[in-house]
PDB file of C-alpha atoms in Angstrom:
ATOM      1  CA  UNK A   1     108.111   1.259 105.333  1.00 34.00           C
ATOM      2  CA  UNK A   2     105.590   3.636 107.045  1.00 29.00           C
ATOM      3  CA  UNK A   3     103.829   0.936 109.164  1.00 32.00           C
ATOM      4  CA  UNK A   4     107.262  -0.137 110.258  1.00 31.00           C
ATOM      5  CA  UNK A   5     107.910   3.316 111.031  1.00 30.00           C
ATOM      6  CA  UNK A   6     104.874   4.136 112.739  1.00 30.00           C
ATOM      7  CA  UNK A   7     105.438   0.740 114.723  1.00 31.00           C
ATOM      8  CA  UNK A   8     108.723   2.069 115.971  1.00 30.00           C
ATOM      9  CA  UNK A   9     107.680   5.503 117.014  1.00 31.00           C
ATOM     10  CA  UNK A  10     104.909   3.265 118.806  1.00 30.00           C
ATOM     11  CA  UNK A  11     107.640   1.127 120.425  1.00 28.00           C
ATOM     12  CA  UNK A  12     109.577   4.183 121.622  1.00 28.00           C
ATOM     13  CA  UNK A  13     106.563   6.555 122.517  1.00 29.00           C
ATOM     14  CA  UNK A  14     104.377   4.266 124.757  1.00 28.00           C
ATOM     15  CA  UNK A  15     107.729   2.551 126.423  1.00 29.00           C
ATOM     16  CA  UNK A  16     107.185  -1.187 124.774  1.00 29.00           C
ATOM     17  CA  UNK A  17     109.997  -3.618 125.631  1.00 28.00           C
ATOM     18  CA  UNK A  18     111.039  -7.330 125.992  1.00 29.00           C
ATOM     19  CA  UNK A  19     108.997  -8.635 129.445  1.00 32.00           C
ATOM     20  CA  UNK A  20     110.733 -12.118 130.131  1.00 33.00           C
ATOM     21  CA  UNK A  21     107.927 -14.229 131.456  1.00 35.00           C
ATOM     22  CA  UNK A  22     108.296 -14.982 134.776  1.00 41.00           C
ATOM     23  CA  UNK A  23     106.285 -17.049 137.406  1.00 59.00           C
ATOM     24  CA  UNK A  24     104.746 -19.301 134.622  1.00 77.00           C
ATOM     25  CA  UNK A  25     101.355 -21.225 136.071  1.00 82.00           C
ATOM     26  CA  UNK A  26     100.827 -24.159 133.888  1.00 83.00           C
ATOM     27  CA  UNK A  27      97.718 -24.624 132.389  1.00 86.00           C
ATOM     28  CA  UNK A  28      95.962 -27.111 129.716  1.00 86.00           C
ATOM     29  CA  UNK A  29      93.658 -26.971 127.142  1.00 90.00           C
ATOM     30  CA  UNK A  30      90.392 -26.719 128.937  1.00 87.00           C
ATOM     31  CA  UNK A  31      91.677 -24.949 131.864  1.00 87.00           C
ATOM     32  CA  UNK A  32      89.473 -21.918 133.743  1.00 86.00           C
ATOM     33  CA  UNK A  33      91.591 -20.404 135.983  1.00 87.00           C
ATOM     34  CA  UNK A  34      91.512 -16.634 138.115  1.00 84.00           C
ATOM     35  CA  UNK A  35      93.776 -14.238 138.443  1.00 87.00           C
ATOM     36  CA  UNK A  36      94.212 -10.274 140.129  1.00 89.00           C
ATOM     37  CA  UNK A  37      96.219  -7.360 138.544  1.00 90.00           C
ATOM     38  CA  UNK A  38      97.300  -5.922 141.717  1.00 91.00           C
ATOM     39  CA  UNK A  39      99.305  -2.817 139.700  1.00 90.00           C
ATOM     40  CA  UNK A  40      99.181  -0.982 136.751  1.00 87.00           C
ATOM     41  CA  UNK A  41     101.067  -2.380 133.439  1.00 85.00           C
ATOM     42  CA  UNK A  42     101.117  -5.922 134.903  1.00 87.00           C
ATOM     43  CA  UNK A  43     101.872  -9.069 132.696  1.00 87.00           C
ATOM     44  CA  UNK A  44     100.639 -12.534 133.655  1.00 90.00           C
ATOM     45  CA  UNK A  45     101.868 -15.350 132.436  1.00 90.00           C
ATOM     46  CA  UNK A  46     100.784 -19.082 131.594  1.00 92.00           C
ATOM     47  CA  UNK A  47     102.278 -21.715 130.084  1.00 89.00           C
ATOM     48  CA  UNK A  48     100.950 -24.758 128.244  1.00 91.00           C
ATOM     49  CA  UNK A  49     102.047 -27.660 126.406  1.00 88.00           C
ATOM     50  CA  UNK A  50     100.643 -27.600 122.705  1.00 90.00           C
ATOM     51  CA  UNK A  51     101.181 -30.028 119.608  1.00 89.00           C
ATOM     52  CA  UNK A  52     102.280 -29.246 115.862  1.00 91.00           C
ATOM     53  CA  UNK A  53      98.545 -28.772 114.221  1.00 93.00           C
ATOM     54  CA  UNK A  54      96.920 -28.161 117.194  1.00 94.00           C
ATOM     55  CA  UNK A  55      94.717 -24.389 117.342  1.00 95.00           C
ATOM     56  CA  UNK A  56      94.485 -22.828 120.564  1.00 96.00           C
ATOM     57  CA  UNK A  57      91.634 -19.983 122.203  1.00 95.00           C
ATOM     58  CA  UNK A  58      91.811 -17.893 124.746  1.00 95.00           C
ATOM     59  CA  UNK A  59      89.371 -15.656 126.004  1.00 93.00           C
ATOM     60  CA  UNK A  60      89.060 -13.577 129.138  1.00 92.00           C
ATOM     61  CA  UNK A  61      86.214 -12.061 131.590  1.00 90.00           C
ATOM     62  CA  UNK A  62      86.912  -9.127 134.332  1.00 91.00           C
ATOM     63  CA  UNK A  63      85.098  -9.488 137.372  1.00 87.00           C
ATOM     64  CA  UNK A  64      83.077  -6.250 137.447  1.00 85.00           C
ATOM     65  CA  UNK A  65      82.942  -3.116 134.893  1.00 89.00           C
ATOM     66  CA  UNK A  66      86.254  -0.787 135.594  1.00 92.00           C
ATOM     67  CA  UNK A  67      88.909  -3.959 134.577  1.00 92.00           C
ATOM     68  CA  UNK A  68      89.795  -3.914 131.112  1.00 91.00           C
ATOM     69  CA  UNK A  69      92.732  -6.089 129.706  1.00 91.00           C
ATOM     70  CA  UNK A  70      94.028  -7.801 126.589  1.00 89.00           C
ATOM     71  CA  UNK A  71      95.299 -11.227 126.115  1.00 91.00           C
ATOM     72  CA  UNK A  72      98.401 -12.702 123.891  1.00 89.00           C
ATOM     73  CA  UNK A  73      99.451 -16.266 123.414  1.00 93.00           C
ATOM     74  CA  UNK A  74     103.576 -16.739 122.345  1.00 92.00           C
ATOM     75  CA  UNK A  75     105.544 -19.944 120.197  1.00 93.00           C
ATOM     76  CA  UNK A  76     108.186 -21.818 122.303  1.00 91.00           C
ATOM     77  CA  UNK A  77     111.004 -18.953 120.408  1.00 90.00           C
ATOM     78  CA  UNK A  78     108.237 -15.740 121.894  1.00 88.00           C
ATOM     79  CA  UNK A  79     106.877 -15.314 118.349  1.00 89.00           C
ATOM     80  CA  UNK A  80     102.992 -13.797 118.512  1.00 87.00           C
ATOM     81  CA  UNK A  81     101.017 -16.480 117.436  1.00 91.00           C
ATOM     82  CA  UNK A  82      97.289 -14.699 118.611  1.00 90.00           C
ATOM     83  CA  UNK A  83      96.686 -12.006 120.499  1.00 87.00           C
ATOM     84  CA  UNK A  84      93.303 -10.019 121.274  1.00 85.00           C
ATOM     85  CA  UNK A  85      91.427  -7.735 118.595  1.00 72.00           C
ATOM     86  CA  UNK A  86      93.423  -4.778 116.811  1.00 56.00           C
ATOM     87  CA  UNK A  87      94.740  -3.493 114.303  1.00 41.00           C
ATOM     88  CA  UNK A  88      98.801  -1.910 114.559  1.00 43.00           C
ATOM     89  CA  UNK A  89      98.007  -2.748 118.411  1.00 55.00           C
ATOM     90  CA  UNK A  90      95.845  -4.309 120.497  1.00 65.00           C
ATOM     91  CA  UNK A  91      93.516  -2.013 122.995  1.00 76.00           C
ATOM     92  CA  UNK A  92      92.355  -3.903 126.518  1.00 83.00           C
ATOM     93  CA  UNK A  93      89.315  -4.901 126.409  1.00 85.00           C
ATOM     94  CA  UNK A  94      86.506  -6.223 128.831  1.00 89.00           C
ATOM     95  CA  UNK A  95      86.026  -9.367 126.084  1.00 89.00           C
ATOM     96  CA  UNK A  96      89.543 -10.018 125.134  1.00 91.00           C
ATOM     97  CA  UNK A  97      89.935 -13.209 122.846  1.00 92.00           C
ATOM     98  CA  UNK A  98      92.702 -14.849 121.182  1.00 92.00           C
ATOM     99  CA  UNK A  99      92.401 -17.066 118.446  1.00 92.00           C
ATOM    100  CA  UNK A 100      95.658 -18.860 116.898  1.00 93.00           C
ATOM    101  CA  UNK A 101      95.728 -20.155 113.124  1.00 93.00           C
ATOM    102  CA  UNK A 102      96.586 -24.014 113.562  1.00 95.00           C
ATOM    103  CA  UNK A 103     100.196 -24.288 115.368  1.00 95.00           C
ATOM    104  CA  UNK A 104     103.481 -25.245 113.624  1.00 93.00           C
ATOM    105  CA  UNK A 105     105.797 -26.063 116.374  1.00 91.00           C
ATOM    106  CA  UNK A 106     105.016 -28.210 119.290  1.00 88.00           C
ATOM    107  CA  UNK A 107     106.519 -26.918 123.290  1.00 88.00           C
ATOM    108  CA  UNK A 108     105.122 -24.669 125.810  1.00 88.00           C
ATOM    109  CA  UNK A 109     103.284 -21.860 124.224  1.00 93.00           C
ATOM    110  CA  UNK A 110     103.316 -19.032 126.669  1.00 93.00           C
ATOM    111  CA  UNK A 111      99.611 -17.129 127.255  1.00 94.00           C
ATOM    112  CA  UNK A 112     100.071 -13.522 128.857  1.00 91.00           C
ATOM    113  CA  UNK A 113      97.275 -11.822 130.300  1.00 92.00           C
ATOM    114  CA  UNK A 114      98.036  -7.704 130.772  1.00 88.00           C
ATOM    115  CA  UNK A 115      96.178  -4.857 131.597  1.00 87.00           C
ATOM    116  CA  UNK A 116      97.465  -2.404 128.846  1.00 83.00           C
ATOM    117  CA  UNK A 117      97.907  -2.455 124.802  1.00 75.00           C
ATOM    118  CA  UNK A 118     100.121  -5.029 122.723  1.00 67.00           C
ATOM    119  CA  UNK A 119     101.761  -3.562 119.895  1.00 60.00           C
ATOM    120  CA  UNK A 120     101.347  -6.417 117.603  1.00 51.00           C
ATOM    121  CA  UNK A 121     104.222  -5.798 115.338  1.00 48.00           C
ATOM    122  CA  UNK A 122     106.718  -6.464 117.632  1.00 51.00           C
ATOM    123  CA  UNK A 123     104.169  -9.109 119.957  1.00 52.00           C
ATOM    124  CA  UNK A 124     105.034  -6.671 123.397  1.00 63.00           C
ATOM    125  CA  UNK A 125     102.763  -5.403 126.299  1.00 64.00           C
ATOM    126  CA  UNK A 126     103.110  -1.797 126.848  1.00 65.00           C
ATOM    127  CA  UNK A 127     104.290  -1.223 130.434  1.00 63.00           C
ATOM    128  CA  UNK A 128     104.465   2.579 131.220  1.00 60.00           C
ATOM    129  CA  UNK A 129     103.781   5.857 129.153  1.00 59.00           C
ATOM    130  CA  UNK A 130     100.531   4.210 127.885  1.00 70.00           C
ATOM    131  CA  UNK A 131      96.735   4.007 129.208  1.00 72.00           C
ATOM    132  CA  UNK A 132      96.272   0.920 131.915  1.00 82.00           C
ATOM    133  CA  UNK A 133      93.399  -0.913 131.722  1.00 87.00           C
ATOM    134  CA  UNK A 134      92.928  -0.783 135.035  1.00 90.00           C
ATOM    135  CA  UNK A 135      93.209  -3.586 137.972  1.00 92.00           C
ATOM    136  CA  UNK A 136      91.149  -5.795 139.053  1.00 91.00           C
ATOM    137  CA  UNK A 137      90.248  -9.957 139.638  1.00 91.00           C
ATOM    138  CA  UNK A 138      89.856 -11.723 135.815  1.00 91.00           C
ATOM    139  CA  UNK A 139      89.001 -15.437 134.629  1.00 91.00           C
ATOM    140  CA  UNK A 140      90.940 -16.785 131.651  1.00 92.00           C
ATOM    141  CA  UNK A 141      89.104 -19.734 129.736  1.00 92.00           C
ATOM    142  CA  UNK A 142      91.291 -21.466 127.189  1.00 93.00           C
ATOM    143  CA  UNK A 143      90.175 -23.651 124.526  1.00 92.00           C
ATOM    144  CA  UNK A 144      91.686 -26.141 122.066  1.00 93.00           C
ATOM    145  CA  UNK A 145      91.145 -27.927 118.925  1.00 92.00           C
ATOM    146  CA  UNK A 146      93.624 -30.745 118.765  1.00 90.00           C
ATOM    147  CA  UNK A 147      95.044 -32.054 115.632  1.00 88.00           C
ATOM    148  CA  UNK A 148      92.856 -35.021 115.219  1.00 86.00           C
ATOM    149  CA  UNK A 149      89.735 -33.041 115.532  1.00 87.00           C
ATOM    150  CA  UNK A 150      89.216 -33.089 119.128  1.00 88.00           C
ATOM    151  CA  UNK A 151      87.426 -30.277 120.445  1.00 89.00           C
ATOM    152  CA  UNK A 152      88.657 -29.006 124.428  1.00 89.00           C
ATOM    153  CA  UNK A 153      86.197 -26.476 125.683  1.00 87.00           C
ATOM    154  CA  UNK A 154      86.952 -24.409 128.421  1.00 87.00           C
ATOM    155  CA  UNK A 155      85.830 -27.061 131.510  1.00 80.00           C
ATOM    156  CA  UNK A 156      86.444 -30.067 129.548  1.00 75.00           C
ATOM    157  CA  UNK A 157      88.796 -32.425 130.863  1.00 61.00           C
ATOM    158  CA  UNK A 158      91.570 -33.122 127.842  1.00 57.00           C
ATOM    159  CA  UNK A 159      91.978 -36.047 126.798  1.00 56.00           C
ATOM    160  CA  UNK A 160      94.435 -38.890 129.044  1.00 47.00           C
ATOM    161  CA  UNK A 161      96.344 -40.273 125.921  1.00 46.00           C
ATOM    162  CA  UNK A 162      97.503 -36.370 125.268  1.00 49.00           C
ATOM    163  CA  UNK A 163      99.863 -36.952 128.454  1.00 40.00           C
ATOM    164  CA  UNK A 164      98.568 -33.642 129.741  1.00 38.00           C
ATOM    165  CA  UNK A 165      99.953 -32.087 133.166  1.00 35.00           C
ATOM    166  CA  UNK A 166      97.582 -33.497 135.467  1.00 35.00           C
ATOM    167  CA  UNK A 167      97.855 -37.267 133.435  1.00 34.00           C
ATOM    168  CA  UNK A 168      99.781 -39.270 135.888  1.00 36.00           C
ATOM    169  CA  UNK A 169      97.682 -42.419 135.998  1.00 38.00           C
ATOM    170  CA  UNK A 170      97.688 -44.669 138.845  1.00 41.00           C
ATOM    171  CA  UNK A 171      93.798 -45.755 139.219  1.00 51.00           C
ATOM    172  CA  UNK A 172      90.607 -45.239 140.514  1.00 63.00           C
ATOM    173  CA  UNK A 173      90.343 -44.885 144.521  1.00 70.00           C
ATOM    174  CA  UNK A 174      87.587 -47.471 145.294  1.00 65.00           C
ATOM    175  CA  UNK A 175      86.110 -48.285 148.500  1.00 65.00           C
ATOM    176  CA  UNK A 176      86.850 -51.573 149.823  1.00 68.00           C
ATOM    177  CA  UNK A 177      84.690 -54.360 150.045  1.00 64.00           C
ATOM    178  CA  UNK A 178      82.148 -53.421 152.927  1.00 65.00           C
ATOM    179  CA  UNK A 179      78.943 -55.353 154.792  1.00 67.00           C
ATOM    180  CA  UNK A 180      78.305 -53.194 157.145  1.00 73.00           C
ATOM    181  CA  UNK A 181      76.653 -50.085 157.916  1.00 80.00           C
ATOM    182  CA  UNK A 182      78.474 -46.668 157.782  1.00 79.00           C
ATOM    183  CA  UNK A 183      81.358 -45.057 155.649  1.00 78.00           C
ATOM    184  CA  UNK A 184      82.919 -48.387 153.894  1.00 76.00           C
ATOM    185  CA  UNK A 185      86.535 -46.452 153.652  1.00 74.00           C
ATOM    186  CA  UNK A 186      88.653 -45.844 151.324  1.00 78.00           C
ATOM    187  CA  UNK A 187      91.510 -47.640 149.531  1.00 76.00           C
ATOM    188  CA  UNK A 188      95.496 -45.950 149.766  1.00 81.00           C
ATOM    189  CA  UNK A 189      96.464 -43.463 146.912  1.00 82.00           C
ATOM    190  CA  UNK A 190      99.918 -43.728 146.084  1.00 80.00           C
ATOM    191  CA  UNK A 191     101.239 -40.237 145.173  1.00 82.00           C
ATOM    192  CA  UNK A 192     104.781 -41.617 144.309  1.00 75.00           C
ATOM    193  CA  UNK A 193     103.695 -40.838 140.249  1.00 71.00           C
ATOM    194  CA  UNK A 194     101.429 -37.776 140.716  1.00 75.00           C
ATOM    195  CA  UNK A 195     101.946 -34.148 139.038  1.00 73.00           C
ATOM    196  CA  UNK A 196     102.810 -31.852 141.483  1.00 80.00           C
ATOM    197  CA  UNK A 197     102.716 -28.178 141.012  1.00 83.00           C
ATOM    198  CA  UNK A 198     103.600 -25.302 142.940  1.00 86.00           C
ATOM    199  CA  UNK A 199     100.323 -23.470 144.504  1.00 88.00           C
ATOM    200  CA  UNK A 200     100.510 -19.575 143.910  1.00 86.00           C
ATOM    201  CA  UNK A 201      98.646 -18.604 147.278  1.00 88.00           C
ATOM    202  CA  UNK A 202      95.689 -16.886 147.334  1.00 89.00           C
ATOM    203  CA  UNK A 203      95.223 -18.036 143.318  1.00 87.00           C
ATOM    204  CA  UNK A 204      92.404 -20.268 141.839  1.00 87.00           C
ATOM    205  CA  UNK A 205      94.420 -23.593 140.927  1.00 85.00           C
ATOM    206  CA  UNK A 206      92.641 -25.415 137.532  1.00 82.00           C
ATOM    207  CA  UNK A 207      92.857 -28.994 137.152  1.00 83.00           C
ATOM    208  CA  UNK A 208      90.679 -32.282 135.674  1.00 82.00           C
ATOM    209  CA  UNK A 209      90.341 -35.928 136.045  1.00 82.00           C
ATOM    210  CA  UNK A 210      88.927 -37.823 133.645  1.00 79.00           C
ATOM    211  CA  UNK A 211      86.267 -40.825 133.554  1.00 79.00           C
ATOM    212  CA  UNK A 212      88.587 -43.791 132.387  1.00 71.00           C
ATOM    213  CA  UNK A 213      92.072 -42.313 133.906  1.00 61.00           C
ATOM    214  CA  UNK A 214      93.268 -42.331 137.687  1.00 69.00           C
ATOM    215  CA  UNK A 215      94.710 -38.743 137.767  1.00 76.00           C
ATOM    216  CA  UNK A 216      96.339 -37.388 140.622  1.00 83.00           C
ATOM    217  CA  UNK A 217      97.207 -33.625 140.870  1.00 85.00           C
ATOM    218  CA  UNK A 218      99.421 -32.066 143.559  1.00 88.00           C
ATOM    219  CA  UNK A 219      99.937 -28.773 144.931  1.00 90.00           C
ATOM    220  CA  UNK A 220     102.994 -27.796 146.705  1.00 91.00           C
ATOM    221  CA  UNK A 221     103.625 -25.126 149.385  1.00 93.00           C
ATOM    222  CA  UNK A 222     105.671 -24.711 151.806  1.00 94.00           C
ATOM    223  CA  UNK A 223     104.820 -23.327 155.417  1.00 95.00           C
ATOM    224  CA  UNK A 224     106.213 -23.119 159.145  1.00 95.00           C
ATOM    225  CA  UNK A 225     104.621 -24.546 161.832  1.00 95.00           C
ATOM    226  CA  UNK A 226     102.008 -22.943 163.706  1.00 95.00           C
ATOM    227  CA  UNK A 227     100.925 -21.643 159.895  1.00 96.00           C
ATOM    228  CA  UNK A 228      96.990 -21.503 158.666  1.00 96.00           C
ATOM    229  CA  UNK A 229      95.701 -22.557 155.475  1.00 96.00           C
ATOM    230  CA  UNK A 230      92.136 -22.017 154.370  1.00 96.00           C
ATOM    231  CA  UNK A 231      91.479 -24.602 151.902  1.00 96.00           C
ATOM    232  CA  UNK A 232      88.994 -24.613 148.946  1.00 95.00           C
ATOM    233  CA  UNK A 233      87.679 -26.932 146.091  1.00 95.00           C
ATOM    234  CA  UNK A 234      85.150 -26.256 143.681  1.00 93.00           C
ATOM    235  CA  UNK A 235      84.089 -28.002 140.971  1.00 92.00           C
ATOM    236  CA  UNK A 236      83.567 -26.123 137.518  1.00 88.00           C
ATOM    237  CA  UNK A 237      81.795 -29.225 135.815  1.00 87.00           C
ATOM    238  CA  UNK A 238      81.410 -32.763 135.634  1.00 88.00           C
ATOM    239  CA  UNK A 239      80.167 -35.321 138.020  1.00 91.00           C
ATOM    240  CA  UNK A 240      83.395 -37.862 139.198  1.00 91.00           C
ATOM    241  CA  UNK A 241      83.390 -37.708 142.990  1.00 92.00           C
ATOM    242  CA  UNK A 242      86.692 -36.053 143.662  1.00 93.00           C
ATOM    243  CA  UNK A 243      89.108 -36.767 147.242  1.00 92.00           C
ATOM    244  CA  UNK A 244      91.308 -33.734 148.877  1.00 94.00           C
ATOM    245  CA  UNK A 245      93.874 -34.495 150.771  1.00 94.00           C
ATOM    246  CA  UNK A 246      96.904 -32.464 152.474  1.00 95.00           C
ATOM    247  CA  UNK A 247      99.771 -34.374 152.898  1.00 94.00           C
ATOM    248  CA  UNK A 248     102.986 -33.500 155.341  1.00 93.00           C
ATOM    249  CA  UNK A 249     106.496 -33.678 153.939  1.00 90.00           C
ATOM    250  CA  UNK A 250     106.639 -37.202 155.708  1.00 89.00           C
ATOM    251  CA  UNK A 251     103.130 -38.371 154.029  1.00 88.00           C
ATOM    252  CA  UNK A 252     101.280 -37.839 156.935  1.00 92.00           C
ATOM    253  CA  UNK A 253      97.674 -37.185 156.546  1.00 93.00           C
ATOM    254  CA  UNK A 254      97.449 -33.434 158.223  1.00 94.00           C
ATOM    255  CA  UNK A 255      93.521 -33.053 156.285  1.00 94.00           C
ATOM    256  CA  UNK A 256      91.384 -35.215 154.833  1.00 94.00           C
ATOM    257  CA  UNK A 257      87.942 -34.501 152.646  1.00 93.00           C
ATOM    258  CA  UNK A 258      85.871 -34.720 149.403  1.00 92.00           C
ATOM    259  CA  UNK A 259      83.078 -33.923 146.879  1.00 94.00           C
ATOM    260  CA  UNK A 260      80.576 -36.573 146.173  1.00 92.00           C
ATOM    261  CA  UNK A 261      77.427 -34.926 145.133  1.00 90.00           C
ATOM    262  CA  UNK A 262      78.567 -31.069 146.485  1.00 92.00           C
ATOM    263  CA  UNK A 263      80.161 -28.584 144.401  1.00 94.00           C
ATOM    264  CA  UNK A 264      82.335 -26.850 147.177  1.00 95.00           C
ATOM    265  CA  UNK A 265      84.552 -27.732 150.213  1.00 95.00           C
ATOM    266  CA  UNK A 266      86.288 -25.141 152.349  1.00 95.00           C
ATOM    267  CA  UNK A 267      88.411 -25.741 155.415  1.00 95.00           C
ATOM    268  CA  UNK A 268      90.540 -24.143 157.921  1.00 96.00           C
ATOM    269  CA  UNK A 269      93.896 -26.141 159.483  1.00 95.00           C
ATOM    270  CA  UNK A 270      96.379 -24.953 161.711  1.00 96.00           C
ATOM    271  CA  UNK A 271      99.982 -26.461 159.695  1.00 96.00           C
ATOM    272  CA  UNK A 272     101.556 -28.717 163.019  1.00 95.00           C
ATOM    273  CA  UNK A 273     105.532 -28.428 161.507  1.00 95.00           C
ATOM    274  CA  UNK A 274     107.504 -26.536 159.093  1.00 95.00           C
ATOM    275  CA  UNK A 275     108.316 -27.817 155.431  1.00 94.00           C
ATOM    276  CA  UNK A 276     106.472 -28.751 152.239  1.00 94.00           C
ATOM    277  CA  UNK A 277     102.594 -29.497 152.376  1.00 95.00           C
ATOM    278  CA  UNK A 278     101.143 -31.713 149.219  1.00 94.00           C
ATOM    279  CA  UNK A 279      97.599 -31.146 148.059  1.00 94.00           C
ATOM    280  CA  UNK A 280      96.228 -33.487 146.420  1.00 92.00           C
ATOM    281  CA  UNK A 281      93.040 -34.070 144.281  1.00 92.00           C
ATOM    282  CA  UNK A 282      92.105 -37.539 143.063  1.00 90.00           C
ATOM    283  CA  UNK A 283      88.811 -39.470 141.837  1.00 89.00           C
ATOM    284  CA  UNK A 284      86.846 -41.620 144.538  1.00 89.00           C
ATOM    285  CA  UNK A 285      83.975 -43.763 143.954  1.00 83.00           C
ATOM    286  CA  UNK A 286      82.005 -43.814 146.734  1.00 85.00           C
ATOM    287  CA  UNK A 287      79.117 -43.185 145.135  1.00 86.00           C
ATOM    288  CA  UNK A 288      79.994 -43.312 141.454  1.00 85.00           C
ATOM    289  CA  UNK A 289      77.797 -41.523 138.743  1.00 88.00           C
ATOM    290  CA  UNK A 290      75.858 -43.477 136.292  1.00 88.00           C
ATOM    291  CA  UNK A 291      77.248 -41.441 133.569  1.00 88.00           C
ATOM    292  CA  UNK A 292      80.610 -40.458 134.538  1.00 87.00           C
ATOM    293  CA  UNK A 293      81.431 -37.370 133.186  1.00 86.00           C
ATOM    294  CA  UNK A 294      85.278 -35.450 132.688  1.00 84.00           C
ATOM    295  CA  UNK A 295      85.461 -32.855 135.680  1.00 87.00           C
ATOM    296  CA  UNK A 296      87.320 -29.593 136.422  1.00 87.00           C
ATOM    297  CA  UNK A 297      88.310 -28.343 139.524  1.00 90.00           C
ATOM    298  CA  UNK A 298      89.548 -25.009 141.142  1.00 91.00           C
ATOM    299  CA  UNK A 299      91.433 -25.396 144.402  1.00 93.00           C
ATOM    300  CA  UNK A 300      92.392 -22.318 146.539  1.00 93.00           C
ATOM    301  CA  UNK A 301      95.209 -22.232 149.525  1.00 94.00           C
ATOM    302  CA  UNK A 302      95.709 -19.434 151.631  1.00 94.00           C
ATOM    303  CA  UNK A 303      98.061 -19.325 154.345  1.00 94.00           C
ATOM    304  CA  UNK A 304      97.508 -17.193 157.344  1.00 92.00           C
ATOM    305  CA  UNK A 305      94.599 -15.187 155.720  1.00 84.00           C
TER     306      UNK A 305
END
């Protein structure tokens, strides 16, 4: 009766209440993704599809010494399932990690990153009356181990058979057949079955493709004409040569590039019409590794920066 007591006068005293998730980024079990707190007492929110006997792990990273932040992951009905070190609440941290106990349900868990306490009775962020942990640019790295033993790894690509977010399937982009000398081509990609996924601008986007499946992962935005989008992709691990393309709302080809044996790409485009831009990350095999490895990607739009 005390500890419930205590955990109300908590509740009351440092202003906890229900914070709906909003603005959801998907994520999947080996995902590394960045985010910003931009303002004090600031939720952010993730959601991922998990199985009945799966065990999930999140752990975070600020980018410098002043951030400090804790980390909760929540059941499809907003139970707490895991939530950072503490006691009658969780204190932000510069090394918060979240470990569940194997999972019950399956459906989209929901992982919230904030930059103040959790009271982990009733499984809420505090959002005013209470310390902030500050604000700042963090990294998320979230781990799984599946039900039939698999282990994810932050950077690992999950597995294609789990029918993950990024697991539409619809081959490997070869390069034609070629006799010549100079840049043999490339065959079409047909983005008719890909994920697509809205891009948060300005935010690190995580993704993988793996070495037996054809992945294709979108990115949605929409812009006017006239707009500019600086355009990154790096990749986190792995070795699969990896295409980037930006598509039009009509399929037209507006940008065009790729990793083969570099880690990073960055351009600049000026947008030539208004509506929704695609872009899309697939495997190539121009020069395919000898031991094909799963790889993770980051990609980065900014418009008019």
């Amino acid at each position: 009766m005390l500890h419930r007591t205590l955990l109300v006068c908590l509740f009351t005293v440092f202003g906890l209440q229900v914070v709906q998730a909003q603005g959801e980024t998907p994520v999947e079990c080996g995902t590394i993704i960045e985010g910003e707190f931009t303002e004090d007492f600031q939720p952010r929110h993730y959601s991922i599809l998990m199985s009945a006997g799966d065990v999930i792990t999140v752990s975070g990273s600020p980018l410098g010494d002043t951030l400090r932040f804790t980390v909760g992951v929540y059941a499809p009905n907003d139970a707490l399932v895991a939530v950072s070190e503490g006691a009658v609440y969780a204190f932000p941290s510069n090394a918060p990690i979240a470990r569940s106990g194997v999972l019950s349900a399956r459906g989209n868990y929901r992982v919230t990153a904030h930059n103040s306490s959790i009271a982990i009775g009733y499984g809420q962020p505090c959002t005013s009356g209470c310390n902030s942990g500050g604000i700042g640019v963090y990294t998320l790295f979230i781990g799984c181990t599946l039900r039939n033993g698999t282990v994810i790894e932050p950077g690992d690509a999950i597995p294609a058979s789990r029918g993950s977010i990024s697991g539409a399937s619809s081959g490997v982009t070869s390069a034609p057949s070629f006799s010549g000398v100079g840049f043999p081509g490339l065959a079409p990609v047909d983005f008719a079955n890909a994920v697509k996924l809205p891009l948060i601008p300005a935010t690190p986007m995580a993704g993988a493709i793996t070495p037996t499946g054809g992945e294709i992962l979108g990115f949605q935005i929409d812009a006017s004409a006239g707009d500019v989008l600086d355009l990154s992709l790096n990749r986190l691990s792995g070795n699969l040569n990896l295409g980037l393309v930006v598509l039009s709302s009509s399929s037209e080809v507006v940008s065009y590039g790729g990793l083969i044996t570099g880690d990073t790409l960055s351009t600049r485009l000026t947008l030539p019409s208004a509506g929704q831009y695609t872009i899309g990350v697939f495997r190539v095999d121009l020069l395919p590794p000898a031991d094909p490895q799963a790889t993770a990607f980051q990609v980065t739009g900014t418009l008019n920066p």
